Coordinates of C-alpha atoms and ligand atoms in Angstrom, one line a residue:
X1 CA 112.1 93.3 88.7
X2 CA 110.6 94.6 91.9
X3 CA 111.3 98.4 91.8
X4 CA 109.7 100.0 94.8
X5 CA 107.9 99.6 98.1
X6 CA 104.5 100.2 96.8
X7 CA 102.7 100.2 100.1
X8 CA 102.6 99.0 103.7
X9 CA 99.2 97.7 104.7
X10 CA 98.0 98.6 108.1
X11 CA 94.9 96.9 109.6
X12 CA 92.6 99.0 111.8
X13 CA 89.2 98.7 113.4
X14 CA 88.1 102.2 112.5
X15 CA 89.3 103.7 109.3
X16 CA 88.2 107.3 109.9
X17 CA 89.8 107.4 113.3
X18 CA 93.1 105.9 111.9
X19 CA 93.1 108.4 109.0
X20 CA 92.7 111.2 111.5
X21 CA 95.7 109.9 113.5
X22 CA 97.9 109.8 110.4
X23 CA 96.7 113.3 109.4
X24 CA 97.0 115.0 112.8
X25 CA 100.2 113.3 113.9
X26 CA 102.2 113.2 110.6
X27 CA 100.4 115.5 108.2
X28 CA 99.7 112.7 105.7
X29 CA 96.5 113.3 103.7
X30 CA 94.2 110.7 102.0
X31 CA 95.3 110.4 98.3
X32 CA 92.6 107.9 97.4
X33 CA 90.0 105.8 99.1
X34 CA 87.8 102.9 98.0
X35 CA 85.9 99.8 99.0
X36 CA 87.2 96.5 97.6
X37 CA 84.4 94.0 98.0
X38 CA 86.4 91.0 96.8
X39 CA 89.0 91.6 99.4
X40 CA 86.5 92.6 102.1
X41 CA 88.2 96.0 102.9
X42 CA 87.6 99.7 103.0
X43 CA 90.9 101.4 102.4
X44 CA 92.6 104.8 102.4
X45 CA 95.9 105.3 100.5
X46 CA 98.2 107.9 102.0
X47 CA 100.9 108.9 99.4
X48 CA 104.2 109.3 101.2
X49 CA 106.8 109.8 98.4
X50 CA 107.6 109.2 94.7
X51 CA 110.0 106.4 93.8
X52 CA 112.9 106.0 91.4
X53 CA 110.8 104.0 89.0
X54 CA 108.3 106.8 88.5
X55 CA 105.8 105.3 90.9
X56 CA 105.1 106.1 94.5
X57 CA 105.0 104.6 98.0
X58 CA 101.9 104.7 100.2
X59 CA 100.5 103.6 103.5
X60 CA 97.4 101.6 102.9
X61 CA 95.0 101.8 105.9
X62 CA 92.6 98.9 105.9
X63 CA 89.3 98.3 107.7
X64 CA 87.3 95.1 107.2
X65 CA 83.9 95.4 105.6
X66 CA 82.7 91.9 106.6
X67 CA 83.4 89.4 109.4
X68 CA 84.7 86.7 107.1
X69 CA 87.3 89.0 105.4
X70 CA 91.0 88.1 105.8
X71 CA 91.6 91.4 107.6
X72 CA 88.8 90.9 110.1
X73 CA 90.2 87.5 110.9
X74 CA 93.7 88.9 111.3
X75 CA 92.5 91.8 113.5
X76 CA 90.6 89.4 115.8
X77 CA 93.8 87.4 116.3
X78 CA 96.4 90.2 116.4
X79 CA 94.7 93.5 117.0
X80 CA 95.7 96.6 115.0
X81 CA 99.1 96.8 113.3
X82 CA 101.1 96.1 110.2
X83 CA 99.3 93.5 108.1
X84 CA 101.4 93.3 104.8
X85 CA 104.0 94.8 102.7
X86 CA 103.7 95.3 98.9
X87 CA 106.4 95.5 96.3
X88 CA 105.7 97.3 93.0
X89 CA 106.7 95.8 89.6
X90 CA 105.9 96.6 86.0
X91 CA 104.9 92.9 85.4
X92 CA 103.1 91.2 88.3
X93 CA 102.4 88.1 86.2
X94 CA 106.1 87.5 85.4
X95 CA 107.2 88.2 89.0
X96 CA 104.6 85.9 90.4
X97 CA 105.7 83.1 88.1
X98 CA 109.4 83.6 88.9
X99 CA 108.7 83.6 92.6
X100 CA 106.5 80.6 92.4
X101 CA 109.3 78.7 90.6
X102 CA 111.4 79.4 93.7
X103 CA 109.0 77.4 95.8
X104 CA 107.1 80.3 97.4
X105 CA 103.3 79.8 97.4
X106 CA 101.6 82.5 95.3
X107 CA 98.0 82.7 96.6
X108 CA 96.2 83.5 93.3
X109 CA 96.4 81.8 89.9
X110 CA 95.7 85.1 88.3
X111 CA 96.3 88.6 89.8
X112 CA 93.2 90.2 91.1
X113 CA 92.1 93.9 91.3
X114 CA 93.7 96.1 93.9
X115 CA 93.7 99.7 94.8
X116 CA 93.3 102.3 92.1
X117 CA 92.8 99.6 89.4
X118 CA 96.1 97.9 90.1
X119 CA 96.7 94.1 89.6
X120 CA 97.8 92.3 92.8
X121 CA 98.7 89.0 94.1
X122 CA 100.0 87.7 97.5
X123 CA 102.7 85.4 98.7
X124 CA 102.0 83.2 101.6
X125 CA 103.4 84.6 104.9
X126 CA 104.6 81.2 106.0
X127 CA 107.0 81.1 103.0
X128 CA 108.2 84.7 103.5
X129 CA 109.5 84.6 107.1
X130 CA 106.1 85.5 108.6
X131 CA 105.5 88.6 106.3
X132 CA 102.4 88.6 104.1
X133 CA 103.8 90.0 100.9
X134 CA 101.9 91.5 98.0
X135 CA 103.1 92.2 94.4
X136 CA 101.5 95.1 92.6
X137 CA 101.4 96.4 89.1
X138 CA 99.8 99.8 88.9
X139 CA 97.0 100.6 86.4
X140 CA 97.9 102.6 83.2
X141 CA 101.3 101.5 82.2
X142 CA 102.8 100.4 85.5
X143 CA 102.9 103.5 87.6
X144 CA 100.6 105.4 89.9
Ligands
V0V1 C1 97.8 85.1 108.5 N1 99.0 84.8 108.9 C2 99.8 85.9 108.8 C3 99.0 86.9 108.2 N2 97.8 86.4 108.1 N3 101.1 86.1 109.1 C4 101.6 87.3 108.8 N4 100.9 88.3 108.3 C5 99.6 88.2 108.0 N5 98.9 89.2 107.5 C6 99.5 83.5 109.5 C7 98.6 83.2 110.7 O1 99.1 83.7 111.9 C8 98.7 81.7 110.7 O2 99.9 81.3 111.3 C9 98.8 81.3 109.2 O3 99.3 82.5 108.5 C10 97.4 81.0 108.6 O4 96.6 82.0 108.9 P1 95.0 81.9 109.2 O5 94.7 82.9 110.3 O6 94.6 80.5 109.4 O7 94.4 82.5 107.9 P2 94.2 81.9 106.5 O8 95.1 80.8 106.2 O9 92.7 81.6 106.3 O10 94.6 83.2 105.6 C11 95.9 83.7 105.6 C12 96.1 84.2 104.2 C13 95.0 85.2 103.9 C14 97.5 84.8 104.2 C15 96.1 83.0 103.2 O11 95.1 86.3 104.8 C16 95.1 85.8 102.5 O12 94.6 85.2 101.5 N6 95.6 87.0 102.4 C17 95.7 87.7 101.1 C18 94.6 88.7 100.9 C19 94.5 89.8 101.9 O13 95.2 89.8 102.9 N7 93.7 90.8 101.6 C20 93.6 92.0 102.4 C21 94.4 93.2 101.9 P3 99.9 80.2 112.5 O14 99.0 80.8 113.6 O15 99.3 79.0 111.9 O16 101.3 80.1 112.9 S1 93.7 93.8 100.4 C22 94.9 94.8 99.6 O17 96.0 94.8 100.2 C23 94.5 95.5 98.5 C24 93.1 95.5 98.0 C25 95.5 96.3 97.8 O18 96.7 96.4 98.2 O19 95.2 96.9 96.7
CO2 CO1 97.7 95.9 99.9

């Protein structure tokens, strides 16, 4: 079961400037930040609200760390904006398998490491009405 909007991923050229926009305009503060070398991103998570499943919803601000990262490629083509949405689940492996059985391409054979020690996978945007869609299971028992 998918039980929350875990985050909305927003691609930007300058993470510090974008963090400052969200802070000064809306009052959202950085909850967590990290570099994910495998994904080629530097990211800031802004916690927006808790969710019914005991987790939370975030904005994920993403700046590419290298020219060949997926986010760099996307920014070069589209400019800044909403890059992906992510649904939270207690069991990303089971959800990915179920969704794959429905004919949607799941991009990874095994979930990879995401923000805050989560396990993540992605669904191909061309099979999801043009929306790059991520599935997330949080670290430590399913919630963060
Ligand atoms: C590409 N396309 C998109 C898209 N990226 N459509 C909607 N939203 C996006 N974000 C479209 C693109 O316009 C093309 O359509 C087509 O897909 C093929 O794109 P491409 O530019 O040729 O790029 P590819 O095929 O090399 O790569 C696309 C995929 C790639 C989706 C396969 O971006 C990928 O593997 N993404 C998953 C990983 C990721 O995005 N990581 C960064 C976030 P036309 O022009 O042919 O019609 S990391 C993260 O979220 C973390 C760490 C976390 O949450 O914890
Ligand atoms: Co994400």
